[in-house]
CSV table of C-alpha atoms and ligand atoms in Angstrom, one decimal:
chain,number,residue,atom,x,y,z
A,1,UNK,CA,-21.4,-250.8,-20.8
A,2,UNK,CA,-24.7,-251.5,-22.4
A,3,UNK,CA,-26.9,-254.2,-20.8
A,4,UNK,CA,-30.2,-253.0,-22.0
A,5,UNK,CA,-31.0,-255.2,-25.1
A,6,UNK,CA,-32.9,-252.4,-26.8
A,7,UNK,CA,-29.9,-250.1,-26.5
A,8,UNK,CA,-27.8,-252.9,-27.9
A,9,UNK,CA,-30.2,-253.3,-30.8
A,10,UNK,CA,-30.2,-249.6,-31.6
A,11,UNK,CA,-26.4,-249.5,-31.5
A,12,UNK,CA,-26.2,-252.4,-34.0
A,13,UNK,CA,-28.7,-250.7,-36.3
A,14,UNK,CA,-26.8,-247.4,-36.1
A,15,UNK,CA,-23.5,-249.0,-37.1
A,16,UNK,CA,-25.1,-250.4,-40.2
A,17,UNK,CA,-27.3,-247.4,-41.0
A,18,UNK,CA,-24.2,-245.1,-40.8
A,19,UNK,CA,-22.3,-247.3,-43.2
A,20,UNK,CA,-25.3,-247.5,-45.6
A,21,UNK,CA,-25.9,-243.7,-45.3
A,22,UNK,CA,-29.6,-244.3,-44.4
A,23,UNK,CA,-31.4,-240.9,-44.4
A,24,UNK,CA,-32.6,-239.5,-41.0
A,25,UNK,CA,-36.3,-240.0,-41.6
A,26,UNK,CA,-35.9,-243.7,-42.6
A,27,UNK,CA,-33.5,-244.2,-39.6
A,28,UNK,CA,-36.1,-242.8,-37.2
A,29,UNK,CA,-38.7,-245.2,-38.6
A,30,UNK,CA,-36.3,-248.2,-38.2
A,31,UNK,CA,-35.0,-247.3,-34.8
A,32,UNK,CA,-38.4,-247.4,-33.0
A,33,UNK,CA,-41.3,-249.9,-33.1
A,34,UNK,CA,-44.3,-249.0,-35.1
A,35,UNK,CA,-46.7,-250.1,-32.4
A,36,UNK,CA,-46.1,-250.7,-28.7
A,37,UNK,CA,-49.1,-252.5,-27.2
A,38,UNK,CA,-49.2,-253.3,-23.6
A,39,UNK,CA,-52.0,-254.2,-21.2
A,40,UNK,CA,-52.8,-256.2,-18.0
A,41,UNK,CA,-54.4,-259.6,-18.6
A,42,UNK,CA,-56.8,-260.6,-15.8
A,43,UNK,CA,-56.6,-264.4,-15.1
A,44,UNK,CA,-58.9,-266.3,-12.8
A,45,UNK,CA,-56.6,-268.5,-10.7
A,46,UNK,CA,-57.5,-272.0,-9.6
A,47,UNK,CA,-58.2,-270.8,-6.0
A,48,UNK,CA,-60.8,-268.3,-7.4
A,49,UNK,CA,-58.9,-265.0,-7.1
A,50,UNK,CA,-58.1,-262.9,-10.1
A,51,UNK,CA,-54.4,-262.1,-10.9
A,52,UNK,CA,-53.3,-259.5,-13.4
A,53,UNK,CA,-50.4,-260.2,-15.7
A,54,UNK,CA,-48.6,-257.4,-17.5
A,55,UNK,CA,-48.2,-258.2,-21.2
A,56,UNK,CA,-46.8,-256.8,-24.4
A,57,UNK,CA,-47.1,-257.0,-28.1
A,58,UNK,CA,-44.4,-254.9,-29.8
A,59,UNK,CA,-44.7,-254.5,-33.6
A,60,UNK,CA,-41.5,-253.1,-34.9
A,61,UNK,CA,-41.8,-253.0,-38.7
A,62,UNK,CA,-44.1,-254.4,-41.4
A,63,UNK,CA,-42.7,-252.8,-44.6
A,64,UNK,CA,-41.8,-256.2,-46.1
A,65,UNK,CA,-44.9,-258.2,-44.8
A,66,UNK,CA,-47.0,-258.9,-41.8
A,67,UNK,CA,-45.4,-258.5,-38.3
A,68,UNK,CA,-43.9,-261.8,-37.1
A,69,UNK,CA,-42.5,-262.9,-33.8
A,70,UNK,CA,-42.8,-265.2,-30.8
A,71,UNK,CA,-44.4,-264.7,-27.4
A,72,UNK,CA,-42.2,-265.1,-24.3
A,73,UNK,CA,-43.7,-266.1,-20.8
A,74,UNK,CA,-41.1,-265.1,-18.2
A,75,UNK,CA,-40.7,-263.3,-15.0
A,76,UNK,CA,-37.7,-261.4,-16.4
A,77,UNK,CA,-39.4,-260.2,-19.6
A,78,UNK,CA,-39.5,-256.4,-20.0
A,79,UNK,CA,-40.7,-253.8,-22.5
A,80,UNK,CA,-37.2,-253.0,-23.6
A,81,UNK,CA,-36.3,-256.7,-24.1
A,82,UNK,CA,-39.4,-257.2,-26.2
A,83,UNK,CA,-38.7,-254.1,-28.2
A,84,UNK,CA,-35.2,-255.3,-29.0
A,85,UNK,CA,-36.5,-258.8,-29.9
A,86,UNK,CA,-39.1,-257.3,-32.2
A,87,UNK,CA,-36.4,-255.3,-34.0
A,88,UNK,CA,-34.1,-258.3,-34.4
A,89,UNK,CA,-37.1,-260.2,-35.9
A,90,UNK,CA,-37.4,-257.5,-38.6
A,91,UNK,CA,-33.7,-257.9,-39.6
A,92,UNK,CA,-33.9,-261.7,-39.4
A,93,UNK,CA,-36.9,-262.0,-41.8
A,94,UNK,CA,-35.3,-259.4,-44.2
A,95,UNK,CA,-32.0,-261.2,-44.2
A,96,UNK,CA,-33.7,-264.6,-44.9
A,97,UNK,CA,-35.6,-262.9,-47.8
A,98,UNK,CA,-39.0,-264.0,-46.4
A,99,UNK,CA,-42.0,-261.6,-46.6
A,100,UNK,CA,-42.4,-260.9,-42.9
A,101,UNK,CA,-41.8,-257.9,-40.7
A,102,UNK,CA,-40.8,-258.0,-37.0
A,103,UNK,CA,-42.7,-258.3,-33.8
A,104,UNK,CA,-42.4,-259.9,-30.4
A,105,UNK,CA,-44.7,-260.5,-27.4
A,106,UNK,CA,-44.3,-261.2,-23.7
A,107,UNK,CA,-46.1,-261.8,-20.5
A,108,UNK,CA,-44.5,-261.2,-17.1
A,109,UNK,CA,-45.2,-264.4,-15.3
A,110,UNK,CA,-43.6,-267.5,-13.9
A,111,UNK,CA,-45.0,-270.3,-16.1
A,112,UNK,CA,-43.4,-272.9,-13.8
A,113,UNK,CA,-45.8,-272.1,-10.9
A,114,UNK,CA,-49.0,-272.0,-13.0
A,115,UNK,CA,-51.3,-275.0,-13.4
A,116,UNK,CA,-52.2,-276.1,-16.9
A,117,UNK,CA,-55.6,-274.6,-16.5
A,118,UNK,CA,-54.1,-271.2,-15.4
A,119,UNK,CA,-51.7,-271.3,-18.3
A,120,UNK,CA,-54.5,-271.9,-20.7
A,121,UNK,CA,-56.6,-269.0,-19.3
A,122,UNK,CA,-53.5,-266.8,-19.5
A,123,UNK,CA,-52.9,-267.8,-23.2
A,124,UNK,CA,-56.5,-267.2,-24.1
A,125,UNK,CA,-56.4,-263.9,-22.2
A,126,UNK,CA,-53.5,-262.8,-24.3
A,127,UNK,CA,-55.4,-263.3,-27.5
A,128,UNK,CA,-58.5,-261.6,-26.1
A,129,UNK,CA,-56.3,-258.6,-25.4
A,130,UNK,CA,-54.6,-258.4,-28.8
A,131,UNK,CA,-57.2,-260.0,-31.2
A,132,UNK,CA,-57.6,-256.9,-33.3
A,133,UNK,CA,-53.9,-256.5,-33.8
A,134,UNK,CA,-53.0,-260.1,-34.8
A,135,UNK,CA,-54.0,-262.3,-37.8
A,136,UNK,CA,-52.5,-264.2,-40.8
A,137,UNK,CA,-52.0,-260.9,-42.8
A,138,UNK,CA,-51.4,-258.6,-39.8
A,139,UNK,CA,-49.2,-260.1,-37.1
A,140,UNK,CA,-48.4,-263.8,-36.6
A,141,UNK,CA,-47.2,-264.9,-33.2
A,142,UNK,CA,-45.2,-268.1,-32.4
A,143,UNK,CA,-43.6,-269.8,-29.4
A,144,UNK,CA,-40.5,-268.4,-27.8
A,145,UNK,CA,-38.9,-269.0,-24.3
A,146,UNK,CA,-41.3,-270.9,-22.0
A,147,UNK,CA,-44.1,-271.1,-24.6
A,148,UNK,CA,-44.8,-274.1,-26.8
A,149,UNK,CA,-47.2,-275.7,-29.3
A,150,UNK,CA,-49.9,-276.3,-26.7
A,151,UNK,CA,-50.0,-272.6,-25.9
A,152,UNK,CA,-50.2,-271.9,-29.7
A,153,UNK,CA,-53.1,-274.4,-29.9
A,154,UNK,CA,-55.0,-272.5,-27.1
A,155,UNK,CA,-54.2,-269.2,-28.7
A,156,UNK,CA,-55.4,-270.3,-32.2
A,157,UNK,CA,-58.6,-271.7,-30.8
A,158,UNK,CA,-59.3,-268.5,-28.9
A,159,UNK,CA,-58.5,-266.4,-32.0
A,160,UNK,CA,-60.8,-268.6,-34.2
A,161,UNK,CA,-63.6,-268.4,-31.7
A,162,UNK,CA,-63.4,-264.6,-31.4
A,163,UNK,CA,-63.1,-264.0,-35.2
A,164,UNK,CA,-65.6,-266.8,-36.2
A,165,UNK,CA,-63.5,-268.4,-38.9
A,166,UNK,CA,-60.6,-270.8,-39.4
A,167,UNK,CA,-57.2,-269.0,-39.6
A,168,UNK,CA,-54.4,-271.5,-39.0
A,169,UNK,CA,-51.9,-269.0,-40.4
A,170,UNK,CA,-52.6,-266.7,-37.5
A,171,UNK,CA,-50.0,-268.6,-35.4
A,172,UNK,CA,-47.0,-270.7,-36.2
A,173,UNK,CA,-45.4,-273.4,-34.1
A,174,UNK,CA,-48.7,-275.1,-33.7
A,175,UNK,CA,-49.3,-278.8,-33.1
A,176,UNK,CA,-49.2,-280.8,-36.3
A,177,UNK,CA,-52.9,-281.7,-35.9
A,178,UNK,CA,-53.9,-278.0,-36.1
A,179,UNK,CA,-51.8,-277.1,-39.1
A,180,UNK,CA,-48.3,-277.1,-37.6
A,181,UNK,CA,-45.5,-278.8,-39.5
A,182,UNK,CA,-43.3,-281.6,-38.0
A,183,UNK,CA,-40.1,-279.7,-39.0
A,184,UNK,CA,-41.0,-276.5,-37.1
A,185,UNK,CA,-40.1,-277.7,-33.5
A,186,UNK,CA,-36.5,-278.4,-34.5
A,187,UNK,CA,-36.2,-275.8,-37.2
A,188,UNK,CA,-34.1,-273.3,-35.2
A,189,UNK,CA,-31.8,-276.0,-34.0
A,190,UNK,CA,-31.5,-277.3,-37.6
A,191,UNK,CA,-30.8,-273.9,-39.0
A,192,UNK,CA,-28.2,-273.4,-36.3
A,193,UNK,CA,-26.6,-276.7,-37.3
A,194,UNK,CA,-26.3,-275.5,-40.9
A,195,UNK,CA,-24.8,-272.3,-39.6
A,196,UNK,CA,-22.2,-274.2,-37.6
A,197,UNK,CA,-21.3,-276.3,-40.7
A,198,UNK,CA,-20.7,-273.1,-42.7
A,199,UNK,CA,-18.4,-271.5,-40.1
A,200,UNK,CA,-16.6,-274.9,-39.6
A,201,UNK,CA,-16.0,-275.1,-43.4
A,202,UNK,CA,-14.6,-271.5,-43.3
A,203,UNK,CA,-12.3,-272.4,-40.4
A,204,UNK,CA,-11.4,-275.7,-42.1
A,205,UNK,CA,-12.7,-277.7,-39.1
A,206,UNK,CA,-13.7,-281.3,-39.5
A,207,UNK,CA,-16.7,-282.5,-37.4
A,208,UNK,CA,-15.0,-285.4,-35.7
A,209,UNK,CA,-12.3,-283.1,-34.2
A,210,UNK,CA,-14.5,-280.1,-33.6
A,211,UNK,CA,-15.5,-279.5,-30.0
A,212,UNK,CA,-18.7,-277.6,-29.1
A,213,UNK,CA,-20.0,-276.0,-25.9
A,214,UNK,CA,-23.7,-275.1,-25.7
A,215,UNK,CA,-25.2,-272.7,-23.2
A,216,UNK,CA,-28.9,-273.4,-22.8
A,217,UNK,CA,-30.3,-276.9,-23.2
A,218,UNK,CA,-33.9,-276.0,-24.1
A,219,UNK,CA,-35.7,-276.4,-27.5
A,220,UNK,CA,-33.0,-274.7,-29.5
A,221,UNK,CA,-29.9,-275.9,-27.7
A,222,UNK,CA,-31.1,-279.4,-27.5
A,223,UNK,CA,-32.1,-279.8,-31.1
A,224,UNK,CA,-28.9,-278.1,-32.3
A,225,UNK,CA,-26.9,-280.5,-30.1
A,226,UNK,CA,-28.7,-283.6,-31.6
A,227,UNK,CA,-28.1,-282.5,-35.2
A,228,UNK,CA,-24.4,-281.7,-34.4
A,229,UNK,CA,-23.9,-285.0,-32.5
A,230,UNK,CA,-25.5,-287.0,-35.4
A,231,UNK,CA,-23.1,-285.3,-37.8
A,232,UNK,CA,-20.1,-286.3,-35.7
A,233,UNK,CA,-19.3,-283.1,-33.8
A,234,UNK,CA,-18.1,-283.5,-30.2
A,235,UNK,CA,-20.4,-281.8,-27.7
A,236,UNK,CA,-18.3,-281.3,-24.6
A,237,UNK,CA,-20.4,-279.0,-22.5
A,238,UNK,CA,-24.1,-278.3,-21.9
A,239,UNK,CA,-25.9,-276.0,-19.4
A,240,UNK,CA,-29.3,-274.9,-18.3
A,241,UNK,CA,-30.3,-272.1,-15.9
A,242,UNK,CA,-29.2,-274.2,-12.9
A,243,UNK,CA,-25.7,-275.2,-13.9
A,244,UNK,CA,-23.4,-276.8,-16.5
A,245,UNK,CA,-21.6,-280.1,-17.2
A,246,UNK,CA,-18.3,-280.7,-19.0
A,247,UNK,CA,-16.7,-283.8,-20.5
A,248,UNK,CA,-13.6,-283.6,-22.6
A,249,UNK,CA,-14.4,-286.9,-24.4
A,250,UNK,CA,-17.9,-285.8,-25.4
A,251,UNK,CA,-21.5,-286.0,-24.3
A,252,UNK,CA,-24.5,-287.7,-25.9
A,253,UNK,CA,-27.3,-285.0,-26.0
A,254,UNK,CA,-30.1,-287.6,-26.2
A,255,UNK,CA,-29.0,-289.3,-23.0
A,256,UNK,CA,-28.3,-285.9,-21.4
A,257,UNK,CA,-31.9,-284.8,-22.1
A,258,UNK,CA,-33.4,-288.0,-20.8
A,259,UNK,CA,-31.4,-287.5,-17.6
A,260,UNK,CA,-32.3,-283.8,-17.3
A,261,UNK,CA,-36.0,-284.7,-17.7
A,262,UNK,CA,-35.7,-287.3,-14.9
A,263,UNK,CA,-33.5,-285.3,-12.5
A,264,UNK,CA,-34.8,-281.8,-13.3
A,265,UNK,CA,-31.4,-280.2,-14.1
A,266,UNK,CA,-28.5,-280.9,-16.4
A,267,UNK,CA,-26.0,-280.4,-13.5
A,268,UNK,CA,-27.2,-283.7,-12.0
A,269,UNK,CA,-26.4,-285.5,-15.2
A,270,UNK,CA,-22.6,-285.5,-15.5
A,271,UNK,CA,-22.3,-289.2,-14.6
A,272,UNK,CA,-25.7,-290.4,-16.0
A,273,UNK,CA,-25.3,-293.8,-17.8
A,274,UNK,CA,-24.0,-293.4,-21.3
A,275,UNK,CA,-24.1,-289.6,-21.2
A,276,UNK,CA,-20.5,-289.5,-20.1
A,277,UNK,CA,-18.0,-291.2,-17.9
A,278,UNK,CA,-17.6,-290.2,-14.3
A,279,UNK,CA,-13.8,-289.9,-14.3
A,280,UNK,CA,-13.7,-287.5,-17.2
A,281,UNK,CA,-16.8,-285.4,-16.4
A,282,UNK,CA,-17.4,-282.6,-14.0
A,283,UNK,CA,-20.0,-280.0,-13.0
A,284,UNK,CA,-18.9,-276.5,-14.0
A,285,UNK,CA,-20.3,-273.1,-13.5
A,286,UNK,CA,-22.4,-271.4,-16.2
A,287,UNK,CA,-19.8,-268.7,-16.6
A,288,UNK,CA,-17.0,-271.3,-16.9
A,289,UNK,CA,-18.8,-272.9,-19.9
A,290,UNK,CA,-18.6,-269.7,-21.9
A,291,UNK,CA,-14.8,-269.5,-21.3
A,292,UNK,CA,-14.0,-273.1,-22.3
A,293,UNK,CA,-11.2,-273.9,-24.8
A,294,UNK,CA,-13.5,-275.2,-27.5
A,295,UNK,CA,-13.8,-274.8,-31.3
A,296,UNK,CA,-17.5,-273.6,-31.3
A,297,UNK,CA,-19.3,-271.8,-28.6
A,298,UNK,CA,-23.1,-271.8,-29.0
A,299,UNK,CA,-25.0,-269.4,-26.7
A,300,UNK,CA,-28.6,-270.8,-26.9
A,301,UNK,CA,-30.2,-269.4,-23.7
A,302,UNK,CA,-30.8,-265.7,-23.4
A,303,UNK,CA,-29.5,-262.1,-24.0
A,304,UNK,CA,-26.4,-260.5,-22.8
A,305,UNK,CA,-24.3,-263.5,-21.9
A,306,UNK,CA,-21.1,-262.4,-23.6
A,307,UNK,CA,-20.3,-258.9,-22.3
A,308,UNK,CA,-17.4,-256.5,-22.1
A,309,UNK,CA,-16.6,-258.3,-18.8
A,310,UNK,CA,-16.1,-261.8,-20.1
A,311,UNK,CA,-15.5,-261.4,-23.9
A,312,UNK,CA,-11.7,-261.2,-23.4
A,313,UNK,CA,-11.8,-264.6,-21.7
A,314,UNK,CA,-13.7,-266.4,-24.6
A,315,UNK,CA,-11.3,-269.0,-26.0
A,316,UNK,CA,-13.6,-270.5,-28.7
A,317,UNK,CA,-12.5,-270.3,-32.3
A,318,UNK,CA,-16.0,-269.1,-33.3
A,319,UNK,CA,-19.3,-268.2,-31.6
A,320,UNK,CA,-22.6,-269.2,-33.2
A,321,UNK,CA,-25.5,-267.3,-31.7
A,322,UNK,CA,-28.6,-269.4,-31.4
A,323,UNK,CA,-30.1,-267.2,-28.6
A,324,UNK,CA,-31.3,-263.8,-29.5
A,325,UNK,CA,-28.9,-261.0,-28.5
A,326,UNK,CA,-26.4,-263.1,-26.4
A,327,UNK,CA,-23.5,-260.8,-27.3
A,328,UNK,CA,-23.4,-257.1,-26.2
A,329,UNK,CA,-22.0,-254.6,-28.7
A,330,UNK,CA,-18.9,-254.0,-26.6
A,331,UNK,CA,-18.2,-257.7,-26.5
A,332,UNK,CA,-18.6,-257.8,-30.3
A,333,UNK,CA,-15.8,-255.4,-30.7
A,334,UNK,CA,-13.5,-257.4,-28.3
A,335,UNK,CA,-14.3,-260.7,-30.2
A,336,UNK,CA,-13.7,-259.1,-33.6
A,337,UNK,CA,-10.3,-257.7,-32.4
A,338,UNK,CA,-9.5,-261.1,-31.1
A,339,UNK,CA,-10.3,-262.6,-34.5
A,340,UNK,CA,-13.1,-264.7,-33.1
A,341,UNK,CA,-15.9,-264.7,-35.7
A,342,UNK,CA,-19.5,-264.4,-34.4
A,343,UNK,CA,-22.2,-265.9,-36.6
A,344,UNK,CA,-24.9,-263.4,-35.6
A,345,UNK,CA,-28.4,-264.4,-34.2
A,346,UNK,CA,-30.2,-262.8,-37.2
A,347,UNK,CA,-28.5,-265.4,-39.4
A,348,UNK,CA,-27.7,-268.4,-37.1
A,349,UNK,CA,-31.1,-268.7,-35.5
A,350,UNK,CA,-33.3,-267.7,-38.5
A,351,UNK,CA,-34.3,-271.4,-38.9
A,352,UNK,CA,-37.2,-270.7,-36.5
A,353,UNK,CA,-38.8,-267.9,-38.5
A,354,UNK,CA,-38.0,-269.7,-41.8
A,355,UNK,CA,-39.7,-272.8,-40.5
A,356,UNK,CA,-42.6,-270.6,-39.4
A,357,UNK,CA,-42.8,-269.1,-42.8
A,358,UNK,CA,-43.0,-272.5,-44.4
A,359,UNK,CA,-45.8,-273.4,-42.0
A,360,UNK,CA,-47.7,-270.2,-42.8
A,361,UNK,CA,-47.3,-270.7,-46.6
A,362,UNK,CA,-48.6,-274.3,-46.3
A,363,UNK,CA,-51.5,-273.1,-44.0
A,364,UNK,CA,-52.4,-270.5,-46.7
A,365,UNK,CA,-52.4,-273.1,-49.4
A,366,UNK,CA,-53.8,-276.0,-47.4
A,367,UNK,CA,-51.1,-278.1,-49.0
A,368,UNK,CA,-48.3,-279.7,-47.0
A,369,UNK,CA,-44.7,-280.7,-47.8
A,370,UNK,CA,-42.5,-283.4,-46.3
A,371,UNK,CA,-40.0,-282.7,-43.5
A,372,UNK,CA,-37.2,-283.5,-46.0
A,373,UNK,CA,-38.5,-280.8,-48.4
A,374,UNK,CA,-38.8,-278.3,-45.6
A,375,UNK,CA,-35.3,-278.9,-44.2
A,376,UNK,CA,-33.8,-278.7,-47.7
A,377,UNK,CA,-35.4,-275.4,-48.4
A,378,UNK,CA,-34.4,-274.1,-44.9
A,379,UNK,CA,-30.8,-275.2,-45.3
A,380,UNK,CA,-30.6,-273.5,-48.7
A,381,UNK,CA,-31.8,-270.2,-47.2
A,382,UNK,CA,-29.3,-270.3,-44.3
A,383,UNK,CA,-26.4,-271.3,-46.6
A,384,UNK,CA,-27.2,-268.5,-49.1
A,385,UNK,CA,-27.5,-266.0,-46.3
A,386,UNK,CA,-24.2,-267.1,-44.8
A,387,UNK,CA,-22.4,-266.7,-48.2
A,388,UNK,CA,-24.0,-263.3,-48.8
A,389,UNK,CA,-23.2,-262.0,-45.3
A,390,UNK,CA,-19.6,-263.2,-45.5
A,391,UNK,CA,-19.2,-261.5,-48.9
A,392,UNK,CA,-20.7,-258.3,-47.5
A,393,UNK,CA,-18.5,-258.3,-44.4
A,394,UNK,CA,-15.4,-258.9,-46.4
A,395,UNK,CA,-16.3,-256.1,-48.9
A,396,UNK,CA,-16.8,-253.6,-46.1
A,397,UNK,CA,-14.1,-255.1,-43.8
A,398,UNK,CA,-16.6,-255.4,-40.9
A,399,UNK,CA,-17.7,-258.3,-38.7
A,400,UNK,CA,-20.3,-260.8,-39.7
A,401,UNK,CA,-23.0,-259.1,-37.7
A,402,UNK,CA,-22.5,-255.7,-39.4
A,403,UNK,CA,-22.4,-257.6,-42.8
A,404,UNK,CA,-25.8,-259.2,-41.9
A,405,UNK,CA,-27.2,-255.8,-40.8
A,406,UNK,CA,-26.0,-254.1,-44.0
A,407,UNK,CA,-28.0,-256.6,-46.1
A,408,UNK,CA,-31.1,-256.7,-43.8
A,409,UNK,CA,-31.3,-253.0,-43.0
A,410,UNK,CA,-30.8,-251.9,-46.7
A,411,UNK,CA,-33.7,-254.2,-47.7
A,412,UNK,CA,-36.1,-252.9,-45.0
A,413,UNK,CA,-35.0,-249.3,-45.6
A,414,UNK,CA,-35.7,-249.6,-49.3
A,415,UNK,CA,-39.2,-251.0,-48.6
A,416,UNK,CA,-39.9,-248.2,-46.1
A,417,UNK,CA,-38.8,-245.6,-48.7
A,418,UNK,CA,-40.8,-247.1,-51.5
A,419,UNK,CA,-43.9,-246.9,-49.3
A,420,UNK,CA,-43.3,-243.2,-48.7
A,421,UNK,CA,-41.2,-243.2,-45.6
A,422,UNK,CA,-43.4,-244.2,-42.7
B,501,NAD,P1,-36.3,-272.8,-23.9
B,501,NAD,O1,-37.1,-272.2,-22.9
B,501,NAD,O2,-36.8,-274.0,-24.6
B,501,NAD,O3,-34.8,-273.1,-23.4
B,501,NAD,C1,-34.1,-272.1,-22.8
B,501,NAD,C2,-32.9,-272.9,-22.0
B,501,NAD,O4,-32.0,-271.9,-21.6
B,501,NAD,C3,-33.4,-273.6,-20.8
B,501,NAD,O5,-32.7,-274.9,-20.8
B,501,NAD,C4,-33.0,-272.7,-19.6
B,501,NAD,O6,-32.8,-273.5,-18.4
B,501,NAD,C5,-31.7,-272.2,-20.2
B,501,NAD,N1,-31.2,-271.0,-19.6
B,501,NAD,C6,-31.8,-269.9,-19.2
B,501,NAD,N2,-31.0,-269.0,-18.7
B,501,NAD,C7,-29.7,-269.6,-18.7
B,501,NAD,C8,-28.4,-269.2,-18.3
B,501,NAD,N3,-28.2,-268.0,-17.8
B,501,NAD,N4,-27.4,-270.1,-18.5
B,501,NAD,C9,-27.6,-271.3,-19.0
B,501,NAD,N5,-28.8,-271.7,-19.4
B,501,NAD,C10,-29.9,-270.9,-19.3
B,501,NAD,O7,-36.1,-271.6,-25.0
B,501,NAD,P2,-35.7,-271.8,-26.5
B,501,NAD,O8,-36.9,-271.7,-27.4
B,501,NAD,O9,-34.7,-272.9,-26.7
B,501,NAD,O10,-35.0,-270.4,-26.8
B,501,NAD,C11,-33.6,-270.1,-26.4
B,501,NAD,C12,-33.1,-268.9,-27.1
B,501,NAD,O11,-33.2,-269.0,-28.5
B,501,NAD,C13,-33.8,-267.6,-26.8
B,501,NAD,O12,-32.9,-266.5,-26.8
B,501,NAD,C14,-34.8,-267.5,-27.9
B,501,NAD,O13,-35.3,-266.1,-28.1
B,501,NAD,C15,-34.0,-268.0,-29.1
B,501,NAD,N6,-34.7,-268.4,-30.2
B,501,NAD,C16,-35.7,-269.4,-30.1
B,501,NAD,C17,-36.3,-269.8,-31.3
B,501,NAD,C18,-37.3,-271.0,-31.2
B,501,NAD,O14,-37.7,-271.4,-32.3
B,501,NAD,N7,-37.6,-271.5,-30.1
B,501,NAD,C19,-36.1,-269.2,-32.5
B,501,NAD,C20,-35.1,-268.2,-32.6
B,501,NAD,C21,-34.4,-267.8,-31.4
């Protein structure tokens, strides 16, 4: 069983590269990051002592455009996780047809125990470490798990101080006041909503009678839940890292989030006000959520949640991956055999990088669009990608992930070859 995300990422690439007949030299370029940057960031803590935090910036490929990818602050982040995430970013941008490559960053830390001042010094320290490697035409970071627009604001400010000029396009996911766009915050959730609509259409599911379980109630899971709820889908289960709630008759994600903010965890919210009614609701385990009898299962938390161990117990009619890498390759096979389509992360959660691309384009032009315009353009890209991926997977009789990889890998491989193979 593979539970190393980078091993999973390489297996996924190999499956597509074999089908495409990618030559050895190009395959070796695609299967490893171009640059693996890692260093300790010294941070002065509030009590006066200095703490070193191990950090990474992994730049996988820039054949199609500047490296692009978020920065994750987490105690569990590792080099191999960031390497996998950087590779997935390359495929995601290529599949969406946007002129970016793939990268990812991380800092091993527990952001929950840091004060705001310590968090700011850590964010600025990250930029001091990697200033020569990032920039609007080089590598454009963005928020990821446990990082947000405030952190991007500190990072942009530090970058502009160090380089001596304005460069809003050096980071995306910024506050609107600093060149961010209002649609970016919810863009991954919105793109995920569009992906759910596409798979629902394919399975002939009507929103009102379609049940949805969402693992992970953070930025992505919460925004997706809100769009789905507004369109009439029935959200029956939600979870965060501390537990899950289930209600057969449906949950209101807005009220659930208000309660989670008040009580600190979703598991304390099963009977909160209008969220749900006490008689029909219950607290369930995180593992149980994945195995619920629902129409759509949305993993929106972290990697390796559906594995060879639990894939056989998945009862959803379709899985829509809003997290990166939630399904291990062995689990993919089991789900495919069980005729459970998986809308892969590189397609379903591409709304984030597409939103970032629109932010970057507008920063470069200094000319801004409305949220409606942004969402329409974003939905068009996700829908077109979905149709192309479906067509490719049917043509080759493979699952949707392999169909997506066939498209993405062939685009990047071609660009690598045109540049001379490195
Ligand atoms: P977030 O930090 O806002 O939320 C993560 C949520 O998952 C939290 O509610 C956390 O409690 C929960 N969680 C963590 N482990 C869990 C577990 N084992 N079971 C249940 N819940 C768990 O992060 P986010 O930005 O929403 O990102 C979520 C996923 O989506 C990540 O895989 C990220 O890489 C991916 N993603 C995010 C974006 C984006 O724009 N934010 C874009 C593309 C992909």
